[in-house]
Amino acid sequence: MNMTDTCTGVPPLEGTVKRGGSLADFIWFRCGGPAEWLVRPTDVEDLSQFLSQLDPAISVLAVGVGSNLIVRDGGVRGVVVRLPKSFAEITIEEGNRVRAGGAAMGITVASKARDAGIAGLEFLRGIPGTAGGAVRMNAGAYGREAQDILVEATLVMRDGTVEVWPLERFEYSYRHSAVPAGAIIVEALFEGVPGDPETIGAEMERIAAEREASQPLRSRTGGSTFKNPPGGKAWQLVDAAGCRGLTIGGAQVSEKHTNFLLNIGGATAADIEALGDEVRRRVFEHSGVELEWEIQRVGDAE
């Protein structure tokens, strides 16, 4: 157990608390500053007690694998919560339901559903993040979104209370939900339909092959950079504006898929964010469309 730091109001935890914990070690871009406090709770009760005792003035941010995140170079003030493997358990329940911990990876959830003959969750194979992240941002791919399969989810609120939200309470829209700042999704209950494991597996393989062919999966990158505008595709607008391969510092617009930014070596978070803003400027100048960021940008600039 870590002792309370009386100077900061950070309470004790059964898990780990690290001051100045590196985020660049695990977020996909592999750059950016540290967390003021990086917290890994052991279980829901541990997290709940920690948040209930944490000074309300201290901000809380949940981070999964950081596949949709730019952490600015000055780092993130307050507490960053990263759920460990103890939050990644997946169980199959009656009624074609899959219960997944917030830290469970989308591909693992899809695979467990396949093995149980549950169809409808295949698209999670194409989402490179956690179940918690998918629920928070209504992640989607290949024609489906989290809202299409979610029954309910368990949240630990910023004040430490534990709440179970039914689907309707999330008030989902495109890549957005009503989950408040500081709340952490620790478990989700998904529902599919009966299916043949071989057919489900074939669809997952198709999704994997399509991603491999079209996205820079083996690069230091994030997820989709910009939201698709109504009736359009962000990558097409970026391409039409002449941004394919555009570089600022160590950051580059992917040649393979123009809605992905890359850290091609030594990029700072400032390089990546500046490149994204330059792409937005050029797209607006070319087409009059103002692209919205889909990647979450957090922390302070240096």
Tab-separated table of C-alpha atoms in Angstrom:
chain	number	residue	atom	x	y	z
A	1	MET	CA	0.000	0.000	0.000
A	2	ASN	CA	1.176	3.513	-0.777
A	3	MET	CA	0.959	6.023	2.021
A	4	THR	CA	-1.090	9.182	1.574
A	5	ASP	CA	0.858	12.160	0.308
A	6	THR	CA	-0.469	14.768	2.713
A	7	CYS	CA	0.832	17.609	0.559
A	8	THR	CA	-1.250	16.642	-2.454
A	9	GLY	CA	-4.375	15.013	-1.085
A	10	VAL	CA	-3.633	11.716	-2.849
A	11	PRO	CA	-5.043	8.967	-0.591
A	12	PRO	CA	-3.794	5.414	-0.028
A	13	LEU	CA	-4.421	2.643	-2.526
A	14	GLU	CA	-4.038	-1.133	-2.444
A	15	GLY	CA	-2.717	-0.937	-5.996
A	16	THR	CA	0.099	1.343	-7.119
A	17	VAL	CA	0.532	5.111	-7.238
A	18	LYS	CA	3.491	6.518	-9.129
A	19	ARG	CA	4.380	10.182	-9.145
A	20	GLY	CA	5.530	11.300	-12.595
A	21	GLY	CA	4.440	7.990	-14.133
A	22	SER	CA	5.323	7.661	-17.813
A	23	LEU	CA	2.447	7.613	-20.277
A	24	ALA	CA	4.693	7.524	-23.356
A	25	ASP	CA	5.694	3.990	-22.346
A	26	PHE	CA	2.322	2.627	-23.404
A	27	ILE	CA	0.269	5.097	-25.446
A	28	TRP	CA	0.398	4.313	-29.137
A	29	PHE	CA	2.233	7.468	-30.253
A	30	ARG	CA	4.995	6.726	-27.710
A	31	CYS	CA	5.504	10.385	-26.883
A	32	GLY	CA	4.231	13.067	-24.543
A	33	GLY	CA	4.759	14.002	-20.921
A	34	PRO	CA	4.136	12.027	-17.719
A	35	ALA	CA	1.138	11.811	-15.431
A	36	GLU	CA	1.442	13.807	-12.233
A	37	TRP	CA	0.110	10.670	-10.550
A	38	LEU	CA	-0.314	7.347	-12.367
A	39	VAL	CA	-2.706	5.095	-10.452
A	40	ARG	CA	-3.383	1.376	-10.965
A	41	PRO	CA	-6.088	0.093	-8.579
A	42	THR	CA	-6.419	-3.588	-7.732
A	43	ASP	CA	-10.211	-3.837	-8.049
A	44	VAL	CA	-13.420	-1.807	-8.146
A	45	GLU	CA	-13.558	-1.397	-4.372
A	46	ASP	CA	-9.976	-0.133	-4.294
A	47	LEU	CA	-10.731	2.404	-7.027
A	48	SER	CA	-13.975	3.478	-5.396
A	49	GLN	CA	-12.365	4.092	-2.006
A	50	PHE	CA	-9.460	5.941	-3.605
A	51	LEU	CA	-11.693	8.319	-5.557
A	52	SER	CA	-14.010	8.892	-2.584
A	53	GLN	CA	-11.023	10.130	-0.561
A	54	LEU	CA	-9.291	12.044	-3.354
A	55	ASP	CA	-9.413	15.833	-3.106
A	56	PRO	CA	-12.339	16.869	-5.372
A	57	ALA	CA	-10.139	19.603	-6.854
A	58	ILE	CA	-7.788	16.994	-8.387
A	59	SER	CA	-8.732	15.972	-11.906
A	60	VAL	CA	-9.045	12.308	-12.887
A	61	LEU	CA	-8.481	10.853	-16.346
A	62	ALA	CA	-8.911	7.212	-17.341
A	63	VAL	CA	-6.459	5.891	-19.944
A	64	GLY	CA	-6.624	2.439	-21.530
A	65	VAL	CA	-3.961	1.616	-24.093
A	66	GLY	CA	-3.871	5.171	-25.413
A	67	SER	CA	-4.782	4.209	-28.972
A	68	ASN	CA	-6.872	7.355	-29.371
A	69	LEU	CA	-4.814	9.811	-27.349
A	70	ILE	CA	-2.298	12.614	-27.757
A	71	VAL	CA	-0.652	13.379	-24.419
A	72	ARG	CA	0.861	16.844	-24.639
A	73	ASP	CA	4.525	17.268	-23.815
A	74	GLY	CA	3.959	19.009	-20.481
A	75	GLY	CA	2.179	15.949	-19.138
A	76	VAL	CA	-1.172	15.490	-17.419
A	77	ARG	CA	-1.962	17.188	-14.135
A	78	GLY	CA	-3.816	15.291	-11.448
A	79	VAL	CA	-4.506	11.570	-11.451
A	80	VAL	CA	-4.391	9.270	-14.462
A	81	VAL	CA	-6.051	5.907	-13.791
A	82	ARG	CA	-4.937	2.908	-15.810
A	83	LEU	CA	-6.908	-0.258	-15.124
A	84	PRO	CA	-4.608	-3.305	-14.827
A	85	LYS	CA	-5.191	-6.853	-16.071
A	86	SER	CA	-7.411	-7.628	-13.087
A	87	PHE	CA	-10.033	-5.480	-14.855
A	88	ALA	CA	-9.769	-7.454	-18.117
A	89	GLU	CA	-11.824	-10.534	-17.222
A	90	ILE	CA	-14.424	-11.665	-19.775
A	91	THR	CA	-17.318	-14.039	-19.029
A	92	ILE	CA	-20.122	-15.449	-21.154
A	93	GLU	CA	-23.650	-15.163	-19.791
A	94	GLU	CA	-27.080	-16.430	-20.800
A	95	GLY	CA	-28.945	-14.641	-23.556
A	96	ASN	CA	-25.933	-14.253	-25.875
A	97	ARG	CA	-24.334	-11.796	-23.493
A	98	VAL	CA	-20.662	-11.064	-22.879
A	99	ARG	CA	-19.507	-9.332	-19.689
A	100	ALA	CA	-16.153	-7.605	-20.116
A	101	GLY	CA	-13.932	-5.740	-17.701
A	102	GLY	CA	-13.086	-2.182	-18.653
A	103	ALA	CA	-9.472	-3.119	-19.454
A	104	ALA	CA	-10.398	-6.018	-21.777
A	105	MET	CA	-9.195	-5.472	-25.340
A	106	GLY	CA	-11.780	-5.323	-28.102
A	107	ILE	CA	-10.140	-8.165	-30.020
A	108	THR	CA	-10.305	-10.407	-26.940
A	109	VAL	CA	-13.980	-9.632	-26.370
A	110	ALA	CA	-14.741	-10.438	-30.010
A	111	SER	CA	-12.770	-13.679	-29.802
A	112	LYS	CA	-14.569	-14.833	-26.644
A	113	ALA	CA	-17.910	-14.079	-28.286
A	114	ARG	CA	-16.874	-16.044	-31.379
A	115	ASP	CA	-15.870	-19.063	-29.313
A	116	ALA	CA	-19.264	-18.962	-27.578
A	117	GLY	CA	-21.168	-18.723	-30.863
A	118	ILE	CA	-22.263	-15.130	-30.270
A	119	ALA	CA	-22.414	-12.958	-33.391
A	120	GLY	CA	-22.661	-9.182	-33.680
A	121	LEU	CA	-19.472	-8.289	-31.803
A	122	GLU	CA	-17.108	-8.980	-34.706
A	123	PHE	CA	-16.488	-5.268	-35.322
A	124	LEU	CA	-14.660	-5.062	-31.986
A	125	ARG	CA	-11.855	-6.940	-33.782
A	126	GLY	CA	-11.236	-3.722	-35.664
A	127	ILE	CA	-11.135	-1.428	-32.627
A	128	PRO	CA	-7.624	-1.218	-31.137
A	129	GLY	CA	-8.662	-0.220	-27.648
A	130	THR	CA	-10.305	-1.415	-24.453
A	131	ALA	CA	-13.940	-2.177	-23.729
A	132	GLY	CA	-14.072	0.791	-21.365
A	133	GLY	CA	-12.751	3.161	-23.992
A	134	ALA	CA	-15.140	1.779	-26.595
A	135	VAL	CA	-18.119	2.356	-24.311
A	136	ARG	CA	-17.030	5.861	-23.345
A	137	MET	CA	-16.576	7.115	-26.910
A	138	ASN	CA	-19.145	4.935	-28.695
A	139	ALA	CA	-16.322	3.449	-30.731
A	140	GLY	CA	-17.290	1.978	-34.051
A	141	ALA	CA	-15.987	0.263	-37.167
A	142	TYR	CA	-17.325	-1.662	-40.135
A	143	GLY	CA	-20.856	-0.343	-39.803
A	144	ARG	CA	-21.431	-0.944	-36.085
A	145	GLU	CA	-20.888	1.009	-32.873
A	146	ALA	CA	-20.724	0.269	-29.159
A	147	GLN	CA	-24.309	1.457	-28.759
A	148	ASP	CA	-25.475	-1.406	-31.001
A	149	ILE	CA	-24.309	-4.078	-28.558
A	150	LEU	CA	-24.251	-2.425	-25.123
A	151	VAL	CA	-26.820	-3.483	-22.517
A	152	GLU	CA	-25.347	-1.677	-19.522
A	153	ALA	CA	-22.037	-0.648	-18.010
A	154	THR	CA	-20.636	-0.156	-14.525
A	155	LEU	CA	-18.971	3.165	-13.748
A	156	VAL	CA	-16.994	4.408	-10.785
A	157	MET	CA	-17.882	8.091	-10.585
A	158	ARG	CA	-15.441	10.838	-9.685
A	159	ASP	CA	-16.731	10.869	-6.087
A	160	GLY	CA	-16.181	7.108	-5.767
A	161	THR	CA	-19.795	6.001	-6.046
A	162	VAL	CA	-20.428	2.937	-8.226
A	163	GLU	CA	-23.273	3.188	-10.719
A	164	VAL	CA	-24.718	0.815	-13.309
A	165	TRP	CA	-25.886	2.700	-16.383
A	166	PRO	CA	-28.350	1.206	-18.876
A	167	LEU	CA	-27.726	1.928	-22.547
A	168	GLU	CA	-30.159	4.849	-22.662
A	169	ARG	CA	-28.296	6.818	-20.028
A	170	PHE	CA	-25.225	7.142	-22.226
A	171	GLU	CA	-27.126	9.399	-24.669
A	172	TYR	CA	-24.887	8.214	-27.452
A	173	SER	CA	-24.069	10.159	-30.588
A	174	TYR	CA	-21.195	9.823	-33.024
A	175	ARG	CA	-18.052	9.094	-30.947
A	176	HIS	CA	-19.597	10.725	-27.900
A	177	SER	CA	-21.405	9.775	-24.704
A	178	ALA	CA	-22.773	11.413	-21.581
A	179	VAL	CA	-20.089	9.854	-19.341
A	180	PRO	CA	-18.863	12.758	-17.175
A	181	ALA	CA	-15.252	13.790	-16.713
A	182	GLY	CA	-13.495	11.766	-14.035
A	183	ALA	CA	-15.828	8.751	-14.266
A	184	ILE	CA	-14.230	5.400	-15.102
A	185	ILE	CA	-15.957	2.541	-16.910
A	186	VAL	CA	-14.915	-0.646	-15.116
A	187	GLU	CA	-17.228	-3.195	-16.754
A	188	ALA	CA	-19.560	-3.531	-19.744
A	189	LEU	CA	-22.295	-5.992	-20.616
A	190	PHE	CA	-22.659	-6.596	-24.346
A	191	GLU	CA	-25.309	-8.588	-26.195
A	192	GLY	CA	-25.123	-10.300	-29.563
A	193	VAL	CA	-27.169	-12.906	-31.410
A	194	PRO	CA	-26.656	-16.650	-31.924
A	195	GLY	CA	-24.131	-17.426	-34.634
A	196	ASP	CA	-21.828	-20.040	-36.068
A	197	PRO	CA	-18.278	-19.752	-34.695
A	198	GLU	CA	-16.746	-20.474	-38.107
A	199	THR	CA	-18.828	-17.782	-39.807
A	200	ILE	CA	-18.062	-15.313	-37.030
A	201	GLY	CA	-14.370	-16.165	-37.247
A	202	ALA	CA	-14.357	-15.633	-41.002
A	203	GLU	CA	-15.851	-12.158	-40.569
A	204	MET	CA	-13.229	-11.308	-37.941
A	205	GLU	CA	-10.491	-12.464	-40.301
A	206	ARG	CA	-11.949	-10.303	-43.054
A	207	ILE	CA	-11.910	-7.280	-40.744
A	208	ALA	CA	-8.323	-8.023	-39.698
A	209	ALA	CA	-7.185	-8.341	-43.317
A	210	GLU	CA	-8.940	-5.131	-44.319
A	211	ARG	CA	-7.313	-3.236	-41.457
A	212	GLU	CA	-3.888	-4.654	-42.309
A	213	ALA	CA	-4.283	-3.615	-45.937
A	214	SER	CA	-5.558	-0.107	-45.301
A	215	GLN	CA	-4.147	1.126	-41.980
A	216	PRO	CA	-0.604	1.733	-40.693
A	217	LEU	CA	-0.903	-0.844	-37.920
A	218	ARG	CA	2.818	-1.398	-37.436
A	219	SER	CA	3.611	2.275	-36.884
A	220	ARG	CA	3.588	4.551	-33.855
A	221	THR	CA	0.196	6.059	-34.478
A	222	GLY	CA	-3.220	6.713	-32.978
A	223	GLY	CA	-6.668	5.704	-34.076
A	224	SER	CA	-8.621	7.746	-36.611
A	225	THR	CA	-7.488	11.353	-36.230
A	226	PHE	CA	-10.625	13.152	-37.359
A	227	LYS	CA	-14.324	12.400	-37.183
A	228	ASN	CA	-16.029	11.671	-40.466
A	229	PRO	CA	-18.154	14.717	-41.362
A	230	PRO	CA	-21.828	14.127	-42.208
A	231	GLY	CA	-22.044	12.373	-45.547
A	232	GLY	CA	-18.298	12.268	-46.068
A	233	LYS	CA	-15.031	10.555	-45.230
A	234	ALA	CA	-12.293	12.430	-43.380
A	235	TRP	CA	-9.500	10.597	-45.210
A	236	GLN	CA	-10.855	11.625	-48.611
A	237	LEU	CA	-10.972	15.284	-47.600
A	238	VAL	CA	-7.425	15.096	-46.213
A	239	ASP	CA	-6.194	13.429	-49.398
A	240	ALA	CA	-7.977	15.915	-51.657
A	241	ALA	CA	-6.346	18.776	-49.765
A	242	GLY	CA	-2.922	17.373	-50.684
A	243	CYS	CA	-1.938	16.291	-47.182
A	244	ARG	CA	-0.877	12.687	-47.851
A	245	GLY	CA	2.674	12.357	-46.509
A	246	LEU	CA	2.703	15.898	-45.074
A	247	THR	CA	5.334	16.197	-42.323
A	248	ILE	CA	5.969	18.503	-39.376
A	249	GLY	CA	8.998	17.632	-37.256
A	250	GLY	CA	8.849	13.913	-36.555
A	251	ALA	CA	5.122	13.676	-37.343
A	252	GLN	CA	3.679	12.625	-40.687
A	253	VAL	CA	0.289	12.092	-42.293
A	254	SER	CA	0.235	8.407	-43.202
A	255	GLU	CA	0.811	7.607	-46.871
A	256	LYS	CA	-1.267	4.458	-46.376
A	257	HIS	CA	-4.345	6.015	-44.751
A	258	THR	CA	-4.583	9.799	-44.575
A	259	ASN	CA	-6.781	9.848	-41.455
A	260	PHE	CA	-3.848	8.503	-39.439
A	261	LEU	CA	-0.926	10.529	-38.101
A	262	LEU	CA	2.422	8.862	-37.431
A	263	ASN	CA	5.393	9.382	-35.151
A	264	ILE	CA	8.067	8.559	-37.723
A	265	GLY	CA	10.870	9.122	-35.235
A	266	GLY	CA	11.449	11.600	-32.453
A	267	ALA	CA	8.103	13.349	-32.821
A	268	THR	CA	6.903	15.438	-29.927
A	269	ALA	CA	3.240	15.607	-29.066
A	270	ALA	CA	3.419	19.226	-30.221
A	271	ASP	CA	4.576	18.043	-33.666
A	272	ILE	CA	1.631	15.653	-33.927
A	273	GLU	CA	-0.946	18.174	-32.767
A	274	ALA	CA	0.485	20.912	-35.004
A	275	LEU	CA	0.328	18.559	-37.968
A	276	GLY	CA	-3.294	17.759	-37.206
A	277	ASP	CA	-4.152	21.451	-36.991
A	278	GLU	CA	-2.339	22.138	-40.276
A	279	VAL	CA	-4.315	19.347	-41.937
A	280	ARG	CA	-7.544	20.851	-40.597
A	281	ARG	CA	-6.538	24.271	-41.936
A	282	ARG	CA	-5.737	22.917	-45.395
A	283	VAL	CA	-8.920	20.862	-45.576
A	284	PHE	CA	-11.026	23.874	-44.636
A	285	GLU	CA	-9.217	26.002	-47.202
A	286	HIS	CA	-9.718	23.368	-49.896
A	287	SER	CA	-13.272	22.149	-49.223
A	288	GLY	CA	-14.826	24.446	-46.633
A	289	VAL	CA	-15.257	21.479	-44.257
A	290	GLU	CA	-14.055	21.987	-40.686
A	291	LEU	CA	-12.779	18.598	-39.534
A	292	GLU	CA	-13.288	17.768	-35.863
A	293	TRP	CA	-10.655	15.936	-33.861
A	294	GLU	CA	-11.575	12.359	-32.986
A	295	ILE	CA	-8.315	11.729	-31.127
A	296	GLN	CA	-8.499	13.049	-27.579
A	297	ARG	CA	-5.806	15.590	-26.704
A	298	VAL	CA	-4.956	15.901	-23.026
A	299	GLY	CA	-2.429	17.577	-20.776
A	300	ASP	CA	-0.363	20.747	-20.901
A	301	ALA	CA	1.911	22.023	-23.622
A	302	GLU	CA	5.471	22.523	-22.419
